[in-house]
Short mmCIF file of C-alpha atoms in Angstrom, two decimals:
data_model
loop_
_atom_site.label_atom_id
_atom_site.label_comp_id
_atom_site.label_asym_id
_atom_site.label_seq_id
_atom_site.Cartn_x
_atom_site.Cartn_y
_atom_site.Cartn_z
CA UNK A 1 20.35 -137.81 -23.31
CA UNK A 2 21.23 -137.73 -19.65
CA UNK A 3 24.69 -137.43 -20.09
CA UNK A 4 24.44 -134.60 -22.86
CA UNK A 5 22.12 -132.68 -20.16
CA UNK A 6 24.99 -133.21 -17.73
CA UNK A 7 27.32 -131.13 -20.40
CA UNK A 8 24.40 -128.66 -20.30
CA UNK A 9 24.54 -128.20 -16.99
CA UNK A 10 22.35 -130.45 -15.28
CA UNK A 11 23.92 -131.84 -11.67
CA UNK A 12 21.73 -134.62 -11.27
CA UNK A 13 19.19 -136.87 -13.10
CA UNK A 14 16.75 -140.03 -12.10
CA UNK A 15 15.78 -142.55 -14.75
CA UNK A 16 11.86 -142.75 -14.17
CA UNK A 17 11.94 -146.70 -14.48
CA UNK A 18 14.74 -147.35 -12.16
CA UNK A 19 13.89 -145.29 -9.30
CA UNK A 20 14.81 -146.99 -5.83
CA UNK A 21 14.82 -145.90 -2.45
CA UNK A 22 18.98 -146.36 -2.52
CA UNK A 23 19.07 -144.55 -5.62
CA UNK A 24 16.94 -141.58 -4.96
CA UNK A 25 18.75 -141.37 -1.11
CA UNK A 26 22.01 -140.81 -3.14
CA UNK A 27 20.27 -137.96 -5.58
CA UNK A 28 19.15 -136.08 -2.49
CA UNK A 29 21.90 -136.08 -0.41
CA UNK A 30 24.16 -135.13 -3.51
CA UNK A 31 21.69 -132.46 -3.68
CA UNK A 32 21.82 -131.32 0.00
CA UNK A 33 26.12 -131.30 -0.11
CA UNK A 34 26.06 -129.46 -3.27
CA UNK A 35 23.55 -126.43 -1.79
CA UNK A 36 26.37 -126.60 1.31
CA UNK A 37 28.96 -125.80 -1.01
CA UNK A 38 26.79 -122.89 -3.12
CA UNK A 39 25.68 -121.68 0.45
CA UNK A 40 29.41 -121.88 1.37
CA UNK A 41 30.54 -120.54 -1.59
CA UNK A 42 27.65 -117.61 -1.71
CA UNK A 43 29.34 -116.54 1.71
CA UNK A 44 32.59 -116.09 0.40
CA UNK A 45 31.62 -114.05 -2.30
CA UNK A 46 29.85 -111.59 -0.39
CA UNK A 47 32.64 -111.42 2.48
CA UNK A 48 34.52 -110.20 -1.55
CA UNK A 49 32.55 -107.72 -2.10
CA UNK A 50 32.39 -106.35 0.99
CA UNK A 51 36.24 -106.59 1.32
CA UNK A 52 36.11 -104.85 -1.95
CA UNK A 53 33.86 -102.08 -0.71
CA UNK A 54 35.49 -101.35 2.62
CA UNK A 55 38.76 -102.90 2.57
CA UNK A 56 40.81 -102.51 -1.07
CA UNK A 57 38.90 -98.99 -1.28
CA UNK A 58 40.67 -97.24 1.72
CA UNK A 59 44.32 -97.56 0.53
CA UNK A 60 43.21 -96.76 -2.70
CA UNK A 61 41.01 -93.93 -1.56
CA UNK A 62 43.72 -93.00 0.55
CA UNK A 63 46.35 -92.88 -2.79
CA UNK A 64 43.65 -91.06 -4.59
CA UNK A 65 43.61 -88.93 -1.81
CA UNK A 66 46.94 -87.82 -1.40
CA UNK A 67 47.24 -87.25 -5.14
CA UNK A 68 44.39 -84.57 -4.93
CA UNK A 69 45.71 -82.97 -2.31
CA UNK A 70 49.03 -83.23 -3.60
CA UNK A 71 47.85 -81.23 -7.15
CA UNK A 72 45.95 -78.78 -5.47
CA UNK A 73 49.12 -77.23 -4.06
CA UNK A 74 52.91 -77.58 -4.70
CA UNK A 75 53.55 -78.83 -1.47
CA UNK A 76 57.04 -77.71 -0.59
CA UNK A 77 60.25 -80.81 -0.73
CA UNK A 78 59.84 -81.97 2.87
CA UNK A 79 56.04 -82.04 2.49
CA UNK A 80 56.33 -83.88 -1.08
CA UNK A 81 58.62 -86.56 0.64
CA UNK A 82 56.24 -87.30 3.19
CA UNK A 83 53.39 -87.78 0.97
CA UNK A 84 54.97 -90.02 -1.36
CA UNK A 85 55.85 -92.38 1.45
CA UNK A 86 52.34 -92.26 2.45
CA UNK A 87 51.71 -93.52 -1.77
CA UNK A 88 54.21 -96.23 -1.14
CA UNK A 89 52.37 -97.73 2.23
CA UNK A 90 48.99 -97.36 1.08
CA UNK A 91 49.86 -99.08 -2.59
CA UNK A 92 51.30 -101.84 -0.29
CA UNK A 93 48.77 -102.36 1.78
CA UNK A 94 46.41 -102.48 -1.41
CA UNK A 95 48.90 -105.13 -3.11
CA UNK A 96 48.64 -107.09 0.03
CA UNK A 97 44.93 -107.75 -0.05
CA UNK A 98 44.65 -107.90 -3.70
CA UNK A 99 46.79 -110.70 -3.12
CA UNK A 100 45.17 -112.20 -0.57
CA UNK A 101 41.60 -112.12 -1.98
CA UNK A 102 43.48 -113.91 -5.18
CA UNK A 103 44.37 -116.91 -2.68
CA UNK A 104 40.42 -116.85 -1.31
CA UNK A 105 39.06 -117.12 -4.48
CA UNK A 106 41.90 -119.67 -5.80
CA UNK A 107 40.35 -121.79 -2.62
CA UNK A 108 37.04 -122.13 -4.48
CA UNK A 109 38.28 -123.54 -7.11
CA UNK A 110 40.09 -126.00 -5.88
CA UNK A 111 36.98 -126.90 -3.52
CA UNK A 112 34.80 -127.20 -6.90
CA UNK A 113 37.65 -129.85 -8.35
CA UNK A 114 37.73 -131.52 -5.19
CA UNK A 115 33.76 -132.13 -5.74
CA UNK A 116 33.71 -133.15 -9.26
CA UNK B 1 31.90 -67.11 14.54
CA UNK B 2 33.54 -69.54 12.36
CA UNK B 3 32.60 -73.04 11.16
CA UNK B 4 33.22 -76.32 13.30
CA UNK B 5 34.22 -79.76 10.97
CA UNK B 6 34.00 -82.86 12.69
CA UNK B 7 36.23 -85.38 10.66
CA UNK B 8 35.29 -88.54 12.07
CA UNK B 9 37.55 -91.91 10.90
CA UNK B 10 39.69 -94.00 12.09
CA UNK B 11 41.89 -93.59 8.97
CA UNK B 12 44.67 -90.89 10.23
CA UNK B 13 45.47 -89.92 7.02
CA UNK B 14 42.58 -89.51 5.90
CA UNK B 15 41.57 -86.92 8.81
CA UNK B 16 44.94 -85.19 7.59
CA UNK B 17 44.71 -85.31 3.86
CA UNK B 18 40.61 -83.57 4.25
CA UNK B 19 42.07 -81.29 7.02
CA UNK B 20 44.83 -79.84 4.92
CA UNK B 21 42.18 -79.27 1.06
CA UNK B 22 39.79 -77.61 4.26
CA UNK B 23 41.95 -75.35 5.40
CA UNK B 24 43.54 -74.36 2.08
CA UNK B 25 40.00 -73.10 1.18
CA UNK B 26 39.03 -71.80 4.41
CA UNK B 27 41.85 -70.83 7.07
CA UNK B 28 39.17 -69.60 9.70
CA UNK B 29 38.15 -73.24 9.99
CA UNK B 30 38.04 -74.82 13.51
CA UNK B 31 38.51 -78.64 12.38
CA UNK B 32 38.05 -81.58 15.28
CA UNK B 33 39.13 -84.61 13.79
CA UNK B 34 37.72 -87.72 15.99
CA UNK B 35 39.32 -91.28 15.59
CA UNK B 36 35.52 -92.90 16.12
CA UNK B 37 32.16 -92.20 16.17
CA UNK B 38 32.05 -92.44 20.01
CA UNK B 39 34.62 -89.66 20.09
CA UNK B 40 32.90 -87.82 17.88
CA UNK B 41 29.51 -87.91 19.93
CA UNK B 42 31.48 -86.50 22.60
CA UNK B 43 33.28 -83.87 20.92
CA UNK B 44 29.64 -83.36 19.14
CA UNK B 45 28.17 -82.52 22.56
CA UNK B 46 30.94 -80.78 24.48
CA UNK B 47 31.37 -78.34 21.57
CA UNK B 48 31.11 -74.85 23.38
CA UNK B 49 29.18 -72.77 20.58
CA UNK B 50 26.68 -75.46 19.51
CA UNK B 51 24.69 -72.26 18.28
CA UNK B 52 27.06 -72.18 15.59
CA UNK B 53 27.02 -74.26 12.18
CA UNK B 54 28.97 -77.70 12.42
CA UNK B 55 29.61 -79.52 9.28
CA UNK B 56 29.96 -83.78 10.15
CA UNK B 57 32.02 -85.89 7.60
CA UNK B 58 31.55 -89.19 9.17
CA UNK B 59 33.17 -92.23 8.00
CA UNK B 60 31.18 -95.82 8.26
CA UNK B 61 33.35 -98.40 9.44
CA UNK B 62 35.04 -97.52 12.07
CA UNK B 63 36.49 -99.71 15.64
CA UNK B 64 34.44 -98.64 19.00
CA UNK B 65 31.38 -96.89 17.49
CA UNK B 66 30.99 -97.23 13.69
CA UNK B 67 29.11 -94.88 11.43
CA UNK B 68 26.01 -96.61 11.95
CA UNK B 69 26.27 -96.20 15.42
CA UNK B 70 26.83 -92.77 15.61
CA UNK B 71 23.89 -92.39 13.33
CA UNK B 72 21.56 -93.74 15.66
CA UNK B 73 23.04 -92.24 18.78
CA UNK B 74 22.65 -88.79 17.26
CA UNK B 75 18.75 -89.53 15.60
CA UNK B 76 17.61 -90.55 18.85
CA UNK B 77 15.53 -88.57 21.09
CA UNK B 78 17.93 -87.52 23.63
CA UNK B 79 20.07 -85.86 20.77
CA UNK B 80 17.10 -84.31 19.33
CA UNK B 81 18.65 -80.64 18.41
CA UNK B 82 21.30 -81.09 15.49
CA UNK B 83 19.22 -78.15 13.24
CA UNK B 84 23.15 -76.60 13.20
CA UNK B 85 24.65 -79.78 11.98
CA UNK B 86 25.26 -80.81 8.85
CA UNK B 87 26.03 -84.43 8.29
CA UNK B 88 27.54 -86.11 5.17
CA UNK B 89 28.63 -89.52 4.86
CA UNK B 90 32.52 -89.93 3.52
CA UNK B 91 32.77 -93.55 3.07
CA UNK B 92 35.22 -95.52 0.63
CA UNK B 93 32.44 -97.94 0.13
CA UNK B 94 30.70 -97.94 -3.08
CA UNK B 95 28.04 -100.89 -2.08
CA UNK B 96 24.90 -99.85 -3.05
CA UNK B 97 23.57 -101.36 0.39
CA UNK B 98 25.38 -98.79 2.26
CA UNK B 99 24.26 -96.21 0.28
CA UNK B 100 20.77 -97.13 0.58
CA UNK B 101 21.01 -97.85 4.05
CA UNK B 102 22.70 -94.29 4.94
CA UNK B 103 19.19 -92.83 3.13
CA UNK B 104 16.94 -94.36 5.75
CA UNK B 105 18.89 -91.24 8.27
CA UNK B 106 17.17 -88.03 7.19
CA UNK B 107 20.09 -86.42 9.25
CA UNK B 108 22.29 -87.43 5.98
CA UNK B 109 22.71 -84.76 3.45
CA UNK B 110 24.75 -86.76 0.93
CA UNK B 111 26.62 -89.74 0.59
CA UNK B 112 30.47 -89.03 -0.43
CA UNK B 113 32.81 -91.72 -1.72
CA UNK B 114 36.47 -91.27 -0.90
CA UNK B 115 38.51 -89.67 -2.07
CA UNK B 116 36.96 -86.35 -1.81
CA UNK B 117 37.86 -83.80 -4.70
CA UNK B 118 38.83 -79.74 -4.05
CA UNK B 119 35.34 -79.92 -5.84
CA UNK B 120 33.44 -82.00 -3.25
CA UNK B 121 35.59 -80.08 -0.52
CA UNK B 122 34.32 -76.54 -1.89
CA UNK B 123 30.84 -77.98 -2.43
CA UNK B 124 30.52 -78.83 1.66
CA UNK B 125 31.38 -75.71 2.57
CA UNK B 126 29.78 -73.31 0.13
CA UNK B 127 26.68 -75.62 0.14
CA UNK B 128 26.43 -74.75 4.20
CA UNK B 129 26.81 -71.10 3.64
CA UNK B 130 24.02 -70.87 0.83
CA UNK B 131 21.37 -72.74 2.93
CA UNK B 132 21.85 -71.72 6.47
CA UNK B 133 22.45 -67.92 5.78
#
């Protein structure tokens, strides 16, 4: 039963009749590093979003930008070359923190094997 | 007697890329761009005609003074005349916390998410024309 709820899902569980003071020491401060970790883990998820929000969005904004701009006028050769250099750094700039939130979040998941 | 655009952000490019779709649909435009909101206050205050209309695109995070900033600076009381100016957000967030927290300013006509469109570009300055005049 206790180990099926584990499958489920459960993180911890006391047997009623073999409740000691060692015992129930271990089940809260298993408790108290595992809220660490969510807490810890909570914080990195919103710096995501907000990286998400703020941070991926301006070279992409920027790209998106350009590319209005771009189709609202034929933008003469010299003008044309100079915007699509400004595609190239912003898309590379975007790659780079794509990549980079891929590594933060690859760092929780070796923090939850690490736990197990 | 022509318009005044503040383009506040520290983004370059993007003070270049809304500079060029503005003055494609309005040459007689006198565009400032401002690299942060503290620059922008200034530019805000030592604008000769500040009879005239002045449209504000202000981006929200920004080194020196952010959007927020700027926001409070100009709804306090010792910048208590901005009935000329117009004020839109132009943010490439899309967090509904910013949005929410940009309606607590009633100086903020609308919340734009980058990039803007010819459509959002011809909206801000129609929109100014039909309402003031």
């Amino acid at each position: 039963m206790a180990k099926e709820s584990l499958k489920l899902g459960v993180e911890d569980y006391l047997i009623k009749d073999e409740i000691s003071p060692a015992i129930l020491l271990k089940s809260i401060e298993f408790a108290l590093s595992r809220s660490f970790y969510i807490q810890l883990q909570n914080e990195k998820l919103r710096n995501i979003a907000w990286t998400q929000s703020h941070v991926v969005r301006a070279p992409l904004a920027r790209i998106l930008g350009i590319i209005n701009l771009i189709e609202t006028e034929k933008e003469n050769i010299e003008e044309l070359i100079f915007w699509l250099k400004q595609l190239r750094v912003s898309s590379d700039e975007m790659d780079a923190i794509v990549k980079k939130i891929t590594e933060e979040a690859q760092e929780i998941q070796f923090f939850n094997k690490n736990n197990e | 007697m022509s318009k005044t655009i503040l383009i506040i952000d520290d983004d370059q490019l993007v003070r270049l890329i809304v500079e060029k779709m503005m003055s494609k649909i309005d040459s007689t435009l006198t565009i400032i761009p401002c690299e942060d909101g503290k620059v922008g206050l200034e530019r805000l205050i030592e604008r000769p005609e500040n009879h005239f209309e002045c449209i504000v695109l202000l981006d929200l995070n920004m080194p020196v003074l952010d959007g927020w900033g700027f926001l409070d600076e100009i709804q306090s009381e010792q910048f208590n005349d901005y009935q000329n100016i117009t004020l839109y957000i132009l943010s490439s967030s899309i967090d509904k916390v910013d949005i929410e927290r940009a309606k607590q300013y009633s100086i903020v006509k609308k919340f734009y998410h980058k990039p803007l469109t010819s459509v959002d570009i011809a909206e801000i300055l129609n929109f100014n024309i039909n309402t003031i005049h």
